[in-house]
Amino acid sequence: MGCARWLALGGLLALLGLLQARLLLPQQAGFGECDRFFYAGTPPAGLATEAHVRICQRFAGSERFATLYSPGHRIPVFSAFRAARPASRSAEQRGLLEPQIDDPDSNLEEVIEEADAVSSVNNLGSKQALSADYLDSDYEVGQLYPFPLNSDLQMSAFPLTNSVPMTRSFRERWHVNLNSLMDRALIPQCGDGKDLYLLTGAVPSDHKVKGKVTVPEFVWLAACCAVPGGGWAMGFIKHTQDNDVIEDVMVRDLEKLLPHKPQLFQDNCGETEQDTEKMKKILEVVNQVQDEERSLQSQENMSPLASTRSQRSALLSPEAPPEGGGSFLGKVLGFLATPFIKLFQLIYYLITAVLRNVAHLLWFVAKQVINGVASSLYGLGEAVVSYLVAIGHELVSIPWKVLKVVAKVIRAFLRILCCVLKAVCRALSIPLRVLVDVATFPVYTVGAIPIVCKDIALGLGGALSLLFDTAFGTMGGLFQIVFSVFKRIGCRVTLDSSGEL
């Protein structure tokens, strides 16, 4: 009885360990405990493949959201939330890593900081992006949905498995768009967000940061409000080009833009019972957000020119003398020295600008030359390797081809030998008497010709003799019949003339 209890307890602990595991096993369906972040408890259909990793994001002992991660691109395919408000942009970001992606045997069940993962996770960075992958590049760590895992307003913890490469301007505008949409449209039009389901994702492009982390072609957000009788569904996309604004699309149209044409929400989030009035109000807010973003872009485009002009004016303008100070001689010297000061400032500015531009030009030319030489060497090396591989393949295949030819020759020779042996066997299987008869057949045939001719002549003569005998016999019989008839007639005439009866 005690042994049975220990076995039952061990099985229960193993089951609890399996349920708390953040990475879902291939044989497990859905996202485990994180299925509650999806509408009707059903993840999107058609997006997950065998190469993707399903993560139930856990922090501080509870589930926070679900993520479908692509180790090949090192960015998430999508993440699922429940009406989570985005974090403030002023909070300092602290990245967290998922240990079980790089180390499947890790017993760490929650995200940990990157500094702690160096000593506790094997093969760190082999399948997921690290903060070091973004250094010395034009991209920063950008959250698909900046949802903080902790409540610290000064430093928010974000998992790197929910991040993609973004430029600073794009990341700021994307987070501003999300905050505006959530606070002014999505949450107010869905009963304060209690029944709001969110999906955010990224579509990968052909460009990668340092050949590791894929830059998205565009990011997207899909929202489903599951209020009975008053729900709705909307989609939003934003291309990574700096001049594009966020766009509103229907969920069906968003699904057509995604790879494999998936279904994001089961039954399209109750499409037959959606509230069109709430969707119109959301679209009005979206138009306002778009106008605000366009005006912000126009201000950003004007601000560099204004700042440049102010810097130039500050550089070229002389320093104002202090009020009520200095003598008449000082003023005269200052007045005489002002043109020279301006001239020297102008010359300094021109020389600095020329040197800076020349340095940039030389650096650009050197970079292009280095890139050209590197690409040429890489292409040459690749061509040489391909040529050597092709030659090696042909050299290796020569013995095999020779063996195939020899095998075919031997096979043909064996077939001929087999046919000869069959002919000999068949010839030997014929009886000797038959062979003697066949050999003597011409002799018997030639010797039988006279006898056959004689028999034919005798046959013809006998036939003619029989024919003549038949003819003469027939004629003789007829003459006898006629003679007997005439004989009887003549005897009766003789009796009548004599008067005798």
Coordinates of C-alpha atoms in Angstrom, one line a residue:
M1 CA 0.0 0.0 0.0
G2 CA 2.8 2.4 0.8
C3 CA 4.6 1.6 -2.4
A4 CA 1.4 2.4 -4.4
R5 CA 1.1 5.7 -2.6
W6 CA 4.6 6.7 -3.5
L7 CA 4.1 5.7 -7.1
A8 CA 0.9 7.8 -7.2
L9 CA 2.6 10.7 -5.6
G10 CA 5.5 10.4 -8.1
G11 CA 3.1 10.3 -11.1
L12 CA 1.2 13.4 -9.8
L13 CA 4.5 15.3 -9.4
A14 CA 5.5 14.3 -12.9
L15 CA 2.2 15.5 -14.3
L16 CA 2.4 18.8 -12.4
G17 CA 5.9 19.3 -13.8
L18 CA 4.6 18.6 -17.3
L19 CA 1.8 21.1 -16.9
Q20 CA 4.2 23.8 -15.6
A21 CA 6.6 23.4 -18.5
R22 CA 6.6 26.6 -20.5
L23 CA 7.5 24.9 -23.8
L24 CA 4.8 22.7 -25.2
L25 CA 5.8 19.2 -26.4
P26 CA 5.0 18.2 -30.0
Q27 CA 2.4 15.7 -28.8
Q28 CA 0.6 18.3 -26.7
A29 CA -2.3 20.2 -28.3
G30 CA -2.7 23.9 -28.1
F31 CA -0.8 26.0 -25.6
G32 CA -1.7 24.2 -22.4
E33 CA -2.7 26.5 -19.6
C34 CA -2.3 29.5 -21.9
D35 CA -5.2 28.5 -24.1
R36 CA -7.3 31.0 -22.1
F37 CA -5.6 33.8 -23.9
F38 CA -7.3 32.7 -27.2
Y39 CA -10.8 33.3 -28.2
A40 CA -12.9 30.2 -27.5
G41 CA -9.7 28.6 -26.1
T42 CA -8.6 27.9 -29.7
P43 CA -5.3 29.1 -31.1
P44 CA -5.1 30.4 -34.7
A45 CA -5.3 27.6 -37.3
G46 CA -2.7 27.3 -40.1
L47 CA 0.2 29.3 -38.7
A48 CA 2.0 26.7 -36.6
T49 CA 4.5 24.4 -38.2
E50 CA 6.8 21.6 -36.9
A51 CA 9.7 24.1 -36.8
H52 CA 7.9 26.6 -34.5
V53 CA 8.0 26.5 -30.7
R54 CA 4.9 27.0 -28.6
I55 CA 5.6 28.9 -25.4
C56 CA 3.3 29.5 -22.5
Q57 CA 4.9 32.7 -21.1
R58 CA 5.2 32.4 -17.3
F59 CA 6.5 35.0 -14.8
A60 CA 6.2 35.2 -11.1
G61 CA 4.4 31.9 -10.9
S62 CA 1.5 32.7 -13.3
E63 CA 0.8 32.6 -17.0
R64 CA 1.0 36.0 -18.7
F65 CA 0.5 35.4 -22.5
A66 CA 1.2 32.8 -25.2
T67 CA 3.8 33.0 -28.0
L68 CA 4.4 31.0 -31.2
Y69 CA 8.2 31.4 -31.7
S70 CA 10.2 30.8 -34.9
P71 CA 13.8 29.7 -34.0
G72 CA 14.7 29.9 -37.7
H73 CA 13.9 33.6 -37.9
R74 CA 14.5 34.2 -34.2
I75 CA 11.3 36.3 -34.0
P76 CA 7.8 35.4 -32.8
V77 CA 5.1 34.4 -35.3
F78 CA 2.4 35.8 -33.0
S79 CA 1.6 36.4 -29.3
A80 CA -1.8 36.2 -27.6
F81 CA -3.0 38.5 -24.8
R82 CA -6.1 39.3 -22.8
A83 CA -6.8 43.0 -22.8
A84 CA -3.3 43.9 -21.5
R85 CA -2.6 47.6 -21.5
P86 CA 0.8 48.6 -23.1
A87 CA 3.6 49.8 -20.8
S88 CA 4.7 53.4 -20.6
R89 CA 7.4 54.4 -23.1
S90 CA 9.4 56.1 -20.4
A91 CA 10.1 52.9 -18.5
E92 CA 13.5 51.3 -18.9
Q93 CA 13.3 48.0 -20.6
R94 CA 14.9 44.9 -19.2
G95 CA 15.0 41.9 -21.5
L96 CA 14.2 38.4 -20.4
L97 CA 15.2 35.1 -22.1
E98 CA 13.3 31.7 -22.4
P99 CA 15.9 29.1 -21.2
Q100 CA 14.1 26.0 -22.7
I101 CA 14.4 27.2 -26.3
D102 CA 18.2 26.9 -26.3
D103 CA 18.4 24.2 -23.7
P104 CA 15.4 21.8 -23.8
D105 CA 16.7 19.9 -20.8
S106 CA 16.6 23.0 -18.6
N107 CA 14.5 22.8 -15.5
L108 CA 13.9 26.6 -15.4
E109 CA 10.2 27.1 -15.9
E110 CA 10.1 30.8 -16.2
V111 CA 11.9 33.6 -18.1
I112 CA 15.1 34.8 -16.6
E113 CA 17.4 37.7 -17.2
E114 CA 20.0 37.5 -19.9
A115 CA 22.8 38.0 -17.4
D116 CA 21.7 35.1 -15.3
A117 CA 21.1 32.9 -18.4
V118 CA 24.8 33.0 -19.3
S119 CA 25.8 30.7 -16.5
S120 CA 22.6 28.6 -16.2
V121 CA 21.6 27.9 -19.8
N122 CA 23.5 25.7 -22.3
N123 CA 23.9 26.7 -25.9
L124 CA 22.6 30.2 -25.1
G125 CA 21.6 32.1 -28.3
S126 CA 21.6 29.1 -30.6
K127 CA 17.9 29.3 -31.3
Q128 CA 16.7 32.7 -29.9
A129 CA 17.8 36.3 -30.3
L130 CA 20.0 38.0 -27.7
S131 CA 20.5 41.7 -26.9
A132 CA 24.0 41.3 -28.3
D133 CA 22.6 40.5 -31.8
Y134 CA 21.3 44.1 -32.0
L135 CA 24.5 45.9 -31.0
D136 CA 26.2 48.1 -33.6
S137 CA 23.2 47.9 -36.0
D138 CA 20.4 50.3 -37.0
Y139 CA 17.8 48.2 -35.1
E140 CA 16.6 48.0 -31.6
V141 CA 14.7 45.4 -29.6
G142 CA 11.1 46.2 -30.4
Q143 CA 8.2 44.5 -28.6
L144 CA 5.3 43.3 -30.8
Y145 CA 3.1 44.3 -27.8
P146 CA 4.9 46.2 -25.0
F147 CA 3.2 44.3 -22.2
P148 CA 5.3 44.4 -19.0
L149 CA 5.6 41.3 -16.9
N150 CA 6.2 43.2 -13.7
S151 CA 4.5 46.2 -12.0
D152 CA 7.7 48.3 -11.7
L153 CA 7.0 51.6 -13.4
Q154 CA 10.7 52.5 -13.5
M155 CA 11.9 49.2 -15.1
S156 CA 9.6 47.0 -17.1
A157 CA 10.6 43.4 -17.8
F158 CA 9.9 42.3 -21.4
P159 CA 10.6 38.7 -22.8
L160 CA 12.9 38.8 -25.9
T161 CA 10.8 36.1 -27.4
N162 CA 8.1 38.7 -28.0
S163 CA 10.5 41.1 -29.7
V164 CA 11.5 41.9 -33.3
P165 CA 14.1 44.2 -34.8
M166 CA 12.7 47.7 -35.2
T167 CA 14.2 51.1 -35.9
R168 CA 13.9 53.6 -33.0
S169 CA 11.4 55.8 -34.9
F170 CA 9.3 52.8 -36.0
R171 CA 9.3 51.3 -32.5
E172 CA 8.2 54.6 -30.9
R173 CA 5.4 55.2 -33.4
W174 CA 4.2 51.6 -33.1
H175 CA 4.0 51.8 -29.3
V176 CA 2.2 55.1 -29.6
N177 CA -0.3 53.6 -32.0
L178 CA -0.9 50.7 -29.7
N179 CA -1.4 52.9 -26.6
S180 CA -3.8 55.2 -28.5
L181 CA -5.8 52.4 -30.0
M182 CA -6.1 50.5 -26.7
D183 CA -7.0 53.5 -24.5
R184 CA -9.3 55.3 -27.0
A185 CA -10.9 52.6 -29.1
L186 CA -10.5 48.9 -28.3
I187 CA -10.9 48.8 -24.5
P188 CA -13.7 51.4 -24.3
Q189 CA -15.7 49.6 -27.0
C190 CA -15.4 46.2 -25.4
G191 CA -16.7 46.6 -21.9
D192 CA -13.5 47.9 -20.4
G193 CA -11.5 45.1 -22.0
K194 CA -12.8 42.1 -20.0
D195 CA -13.7 40.1 -23.1
L196 CA -11.0 41.5 -25.4
Y197 CA -8.6 39.0 -27.0
L198 CA -5.5 40.3 -28.8
L199 CA -3.1 38.7 -31.3
T200 CA 0.1 40.5 -32.4
G201 CA 2.5 39.1 -34.9
A202 CA 5.2 39.8 -37.5
V203 CA 5.7 38.7 -41.1
P204 CA 9.4 38.0 -41.8
S205 CA 11.3 39.6 -44.7
D206 CA 14.4 38.6 -46.5
H207 CA 16.7 40.9 -44.4
K208 CA 18.4 39.8 -41.2
V209 CA 20.4 41.7 -38.6
K210 CA 23.9 40.3 -38.6
G211 CA 22.6 37.3 -40.5
K212 CA 20.7 36.1 -37.4
V213 CA 17.5 38.0 -36.5
T214 CA 15.0 38.5 -39.3
V215 CA 13.6 42.0 -39.8
P216 CA 9.8 41.9 -40.2
E217 CA 8.2 43.1 -43.4
F218 CA 5.3 44.4 -41.4
V219 CA 3.8 43.9 -37.9
W220 CA 0.1 43.3 -37.3
L221 CA -2.5 43.4 -34.5
A222 CA -5.9 41.5 -34.5
A223 CA -8.5 42.2 -31.8
C224 CA -11.6 40.2 -31.0
C225 CA -14.3 41.4 -28.6
A226 CA -16.4 38.5 -27.4
V227 CA -19.2 40.5 -25.8
P228 CA -22.4 38.5 -26.4
G229 CA -24.6 40.3 -29.0
G230 CA -22.2 43.2 -29.2
G231 CA -18.8 41.8 -30.2
W232 CA -16.6 42.8 -33.1
A233 CA -13.2 42.0 -34.7
M234 CA -10.7 44.3 -36.3
G235 CA -7.2 44.1 -37.7
F236 CA -4.3 46.5 -38.0
I237 CA -1.0 46.4 -39.9
K238 CA 2.0 48.6 -40.0
H239 CA 4.8 48.3 -42.6
T240 CA 8.3 48.8 -41.4
Q241 CA 9.0 51.7 -43.8
D242 CA 9.4 54.9 -41.9
N243 CA 6.8 56.8 -43.9
D244 CA 3.9 54.3 -43.5
V245 CA 1.1 54.9 -41.0
I246 CA -0.9 52.2 -39.2
E247 CA -3.7 50.7 -41.4
D248 CA -7.0 49.2 -40.4
V249 CA -8.2 46.0 -42.2
M250 CA -10.9 43.5 -41.7
V251 CA -9.8 40.2 -40.0
R252 CA -10.5 38.3 -43.2
D253 CA -8.3 40.6 -45.3
L254 CA -5.6 40.4 -42.6
E255 CA -5.6 36.6 -42.9
K256 CA -5.1 36.9 -46.7
L257 CA -1.9 38.9 -46.1
L258 CA -0.4 36.4 -43.7
P259 CA 1.6 33.3 -44.7
H260 CA -0.5 30.1 -45.3
K261 CA -3.8 32.1 -45.1
P262 CA -4.6 31.1 -41.5
Q263 CA -7.8 31.6 -39.4
L264 CA -7.0 33.9 -36.5
F265 CA -10.2 33.5 -34.5
Q266 CA -12.6 30.5 -34.4
D267 CA -15.8 31.3 -36.3
N268 CA -14.2 34.6 -37.1
C269 CA -15.0 35.9 -33.7
G270 CA -18.7 35.5 -34.0
E271 CA -18.9 37.2 -37.3
T272 CA -22.6 36.9 -37.7
E273 CA -23.3 38.8 -34.4
Q274 CA -20.8 41.6 -34.6
D275 CA -21.8 45.2 -33.7
T276 CA -21.2 47.5 -36.7
E277 CA -21.8 50.7 -34.7
K278 CA -18.9 49.9 -32.4
M279 CA -16.7 49.1 -35.4
K280 CA -17.6 52.5 -36.9
K281 CA -16.6 54.2 -33.7
I282 CA -13.3 52.3 -33.7
L283 CA -12.6 53.4 -37.3
E284 CA -13.2 57.0 -36.3
V285 CA -10.5 56.8 -33.6
V286 CA -8.2 55.0 -36.1
N287 CA -8.6 57.9 -38.5
Q288 CA -7.7 60.3 -35.7
V289 CA -4.6 58.2 -34.8
Q290 CA -3.6 58.2 -38.5
D291 CA -3.9 62.0 -38.8
E292 CA -1.9 62.4 -35.6
E293 CA 0.8 60.2 -36.9
R294 CA 1.0 62.0 -40.3
S295 CA 1.2 65.4 -38.5
L296 CA 3.9 64.0 -36.2
Q297 CA 5.8 62.8 -39.3
S298 CA 5.6 66.2 -40.9
Q299 CA 6.9 67.8 -37.8
E300 CA 9.8 65.3 -37.6
N301 CA 10.6 66.0 -41.2
M302 CA 10.7 69.8 -40.6
S303 CA 12.6 69.7 -37.3
P304 CA 16.0 68.6 -38.7
L305 CA 16.0 71.6 -41.1
A306 CA 15.1 74.0 -38.3
S307 CA 17.7 72.6 -36.0
T308 CA 20.3 72.9 -38.7
R309 CA 19.5 76.5 -39.4
S310 CA 19.6 77.4 -35.7
Q311 CA 23.0 75.7 -35.4
R312 CA 24.3 77.6 -38.4
S313 CA 23.0 80.9 -37.1
A314 CA 24.5 80.3 -33.7
L315 CA 27.8 79.4 -35.3
L316 CA 27.9 82.4 -37.6
S317 CA 26.5 85.1 -35.2
P318 CA 29.1 86.9 -33.0
E319 CA 28.9 86.8 -29.3
A320 CA 26.9 89.7 -27.8
P321 CA 28.9 92.0 -25.6
P322 CA 27.8 92.4 -22.0
E323 CA 25.5 95.2 -21.4
G324 CA 27.1 98.4 -19.9
G325 CA 30.6 96.9 -20.0
G326 CA 33.8 97.6 -21.8
S327 CA 35.5 100.9 -22.8
F328 CA 35.3 102.8 -26.0
L329 CA 38.6 101.2 -27.2
G330 CA 37.2 97.8 -26.5
K331 CA 34.1 98.5 -28.5
V332 CA 36.2 99.8 -31.4
L333 CA 38.4 96.7 -31.3
G334 CA 35.4 94.5 -31.0
F335 CA 33.8 96.2 -34.0
L336 CA 37.0 95.8 -36.0
A337 CA 37.5 92.2 -35.0
T338 CA 33.9 91.1 -35.7
P339 CA 34.4 90.5 -39.4
F340 CA 37.6 88.5 -38.8
I341 CA 35.8 86.4 -36.2
K342 CA 33.0 85.8 -38.6
L343 CA 35.4 84.9 -41.3
F344 CA 37.4 82.5 -39.1
Q345 CA 34.1 80.9 -37.9
L346 CA 33.0 80.5 -41.5
I347 CA 36.3 79.0 -42.5
Y348 CA 36.2 76.7 -39.5
Y349 CA 32.7 75.6 -40.3
L350 CA 33.6 75.0 -44.0
I351 CA 36.8 73.1 -43.2
T352 CA 35.0 71.0 -40.6
A353 CA 32.1 70.3 -43.0
V354 CA 34.5 69.4 -45.8
L355 CA 36.6 67.1 -43.6
R356 CA 33.5 65.5 -42.2
N357 CA 32.0 64.9 -45.7
V358 CA 35.4 63.7 -47.0
A359 CA 35.7 61.3 -44.1
H360 CA 32.2 60.0 -44.7
L361 CA 32.9 59.7 -48.4
L362 CA 36.2 57.8 -47.8
W363 CA 34.5 55.6 -45.3
F364 CA 31.6 54.9 -47.7
V365 CA 34.1 54.2 -50.5
A366 CA 36.2 52.0 -48.3
K367 CA 33.1 50.1 -47.1
Q368 CA 31.9 49.6 -50.6
V369 CA 35.4 48.4 -51.7
I370 CA 35.6 46.1 -48.7
N371 CA 32.1 44.8 -49.3
G372 CA 32.8 44.4 -53.0
V373 CA 36.1 42.6 -52.4
A374 CA 34.5 40.4 -49.7
S375 CA 31.6 39.5 -51.9
S376 CA 33.9 38.8 -54.8
L377 CA 36.1 36.6 -52.6
Y378 CA 33.1 34.9 -51.2
G379 CA 31.7 34.3 -54.7
L380 CA 35.1 33.1 -55.9
G381 CA 35.5 30.8 -53.0
E382 CA 32.0 29.5 -53.5
A383 CA 32.6 29.0 -57.2
V384 CA 35.9 27.1 -56.5
V385 CA 34.2 25.0 -53.8
S386 CA 31.4 24.2 -56.2
Y387 CA 33.9 23.4 -59.0
L388 CA 35.9 21.1 -56.7
V389 CA 32.8 19.4 -55.4
A390 CA 31.6 18.8 -59.0
I391 CA 35.0 17.4 -60.0
G392 CA 35.1 15.3 -56.9
H393 CA 31.6 14.0 -57.6
E394 CA 32.5 13.1 -61.2
L395 CA 35.8 11.4 -60.1
V396 CA 34.0 9.4 -57.4
S397 CA 31.4 8.4 -59.9
I398 CA 33.9 7.1 -62.6
P399 CA 34.7 3.8 -60.8
W400 CA 31.0 3.3 -60.2
K401 CA 30.2 3.9 -63.9
V402 CA 33.1 1.5 -64.9
L403 CA 31.7 -1.2 -62.6
K404 CA 28.2 -0.7 -64.1
V405 CA 29.6 -1.1 -67.7
V406 CA 31.6 -4.2 -66.7
A407 CA 28.5 -5.6 -65.0
K408 CA 26.4 -5.1 -68.1
V409 CA 29.1 -6.8 -70.3
I410 CA 29.3 -9.8 -68.0
R411 CA 25.5 -9.9 -67.9
A412 CA 25.3 -9.9 -71.7
F413 CA 28.0 -12.6 -72.0
L414 CA 26.2 -14.8 -69.5
R415 CA 22.9 -14.4 -71.5
I416 CA 24.7 -15.5 -74.7
L417 CA 26.3 -18.5 -72.9
C418 CA 22.9 -19.4 -71.4
C419 CA 21.3 -19.3 -74.9
V420 CA 24.0 -21.5 -76.4
L421 CA 23.7 -24.0 -73.5
K422 CA 19.9 -24.1 -74.0
A423 CA 20.3 -24.8 -77.7
V424 CA 22.8 -27.6 -77.0
C425 CA 20.6 -29.1 -74.4
R426 CA 17.6 -29.1 -76.7
A427 CA 19.7 -30.7 -79.5
L428 CA 20.9 -33.4 -77.1
S429 CA 17.4 -34.1 -75.9
I430 CA 16.2 -35.2 -79.5
P431 CA 16.1 -39.1 -79.9
L432 CA 18.8 -40.8 -82.1
R433 CA 16.1 -42.6 -84.3
V434 CA 14.6 -39.3 -85.2
L435 CA 18.0 -37.9 -86.2
V436 CA 18.6 -41.1 -88.4
D437 CA 15.2 -40.7 -90.0
V438 CA 15.8 -37.1 -90.7
A439 CA 19.2 -37.9 -92.2
T440 CA 17.8 -40.8 -94.4
F441 CA 14.7 -38.9 -95.4
P442 CA 16.2 -37.6 -98.7
V443 CA 17.5 -41.1 -99.7
Y444 CA 14.1 -42.7 -99.1
T445 CA 12.4 -39.9 -100.9
V446 CA 14.6 -40.1 -104.0
G447 CA 14.3 -43.9 -104.1
A448 CA 10.6 -43.9 -103.8
I449 CA 10.0 -41.7 -106.8
P450 CA 10.2 -44.4 -109.6
I451 CA 7.9 -46.7 -107.6
V452 CA 5.5 -43.9 -107.0
C453 CA 5.5 -43.1 -110.8
K454 CA 5.0 -46.8 -111.6
D455 CA 2.1 -47.0 -109.3
I456 CA 0.6 -43.9 -110.7
A457 CA 1.0 -45.3 -114.3
L458 CA -0.6 -48.6 -113.3
G459 CA -3.4 -46.8 -111.6
L460 CA -4.1 -44.7 -114.7
G461 CA -3.9 -47.7 -117.0
G462 CA -6.3 -49.7 -114.8
A463 CA -8.6 -46.8 -114.6
L464 CA -8.7 -46.5 -118.5
S465 CA -9.1 -50.3 -118.8
L466 CA -12.0 -50.2 -116.4
L467 CA -13.5 -47.3 -118.2
F468 CA -13.3 -49.2 -121.6
D469 CA -14.7 -52.4 -120.0
T470 CA -17.6 -50.5 -118.5
A471 CA -18.3 -48.7 -121.8
F472 CA -18.2 -51.9 -124.0
G473 CA -20.1 -53.9 -121.4
T474 CA -22.8 -51.3 -121.3
M475 CA -23.1 -51.2 -125.1
G476 CA -23.1 -55.0 -125.3
G477 CA -25.9 -55.3 -122.7
L478 CA -28.0 -52.7 -124.6
F479 CA -27.5 -54.6 -127.9
Q480 CA -28.6 -57.8 -126.2
I481 CA -31.7 -56.2 -124.8
V482 CA -32.6 -54.7 -128.2
F483 CA -31.9 -58.0 -129.9
S484 CA -34.1 -60.0 -127.5
V485 CA -36.9 -57.5 -128.0
F486 CA -36.7 -57.7 -131.7
K487 CA -36.5 -61.5 -131.5
R488 CA -39.7 -61.7 -129.6
I489 CA -41.5 -59.4 -131.9
G490 CA -40.5 -61.4 -135.0
C491 CA -41.6 -64.7 -133.6
R492 CA -45.1 -63.3 -132.8
V493 CA -45.5 -62.1 -136.4
T494 CA -44.6 -65.5 -137.7
L495 CA -47.3 -67.2 -135.6
D496 CA -50.0 -64.8 -136.7
S497 CA -49.3 -65.4 -140.4
S498 CA -49.5 -69.1 -140.1
G499 CA -52.9 -69.1 -138.5
E500 CA -51.8 -70.7 -135.3
L501 CA -52.8 -69.5 -132.0

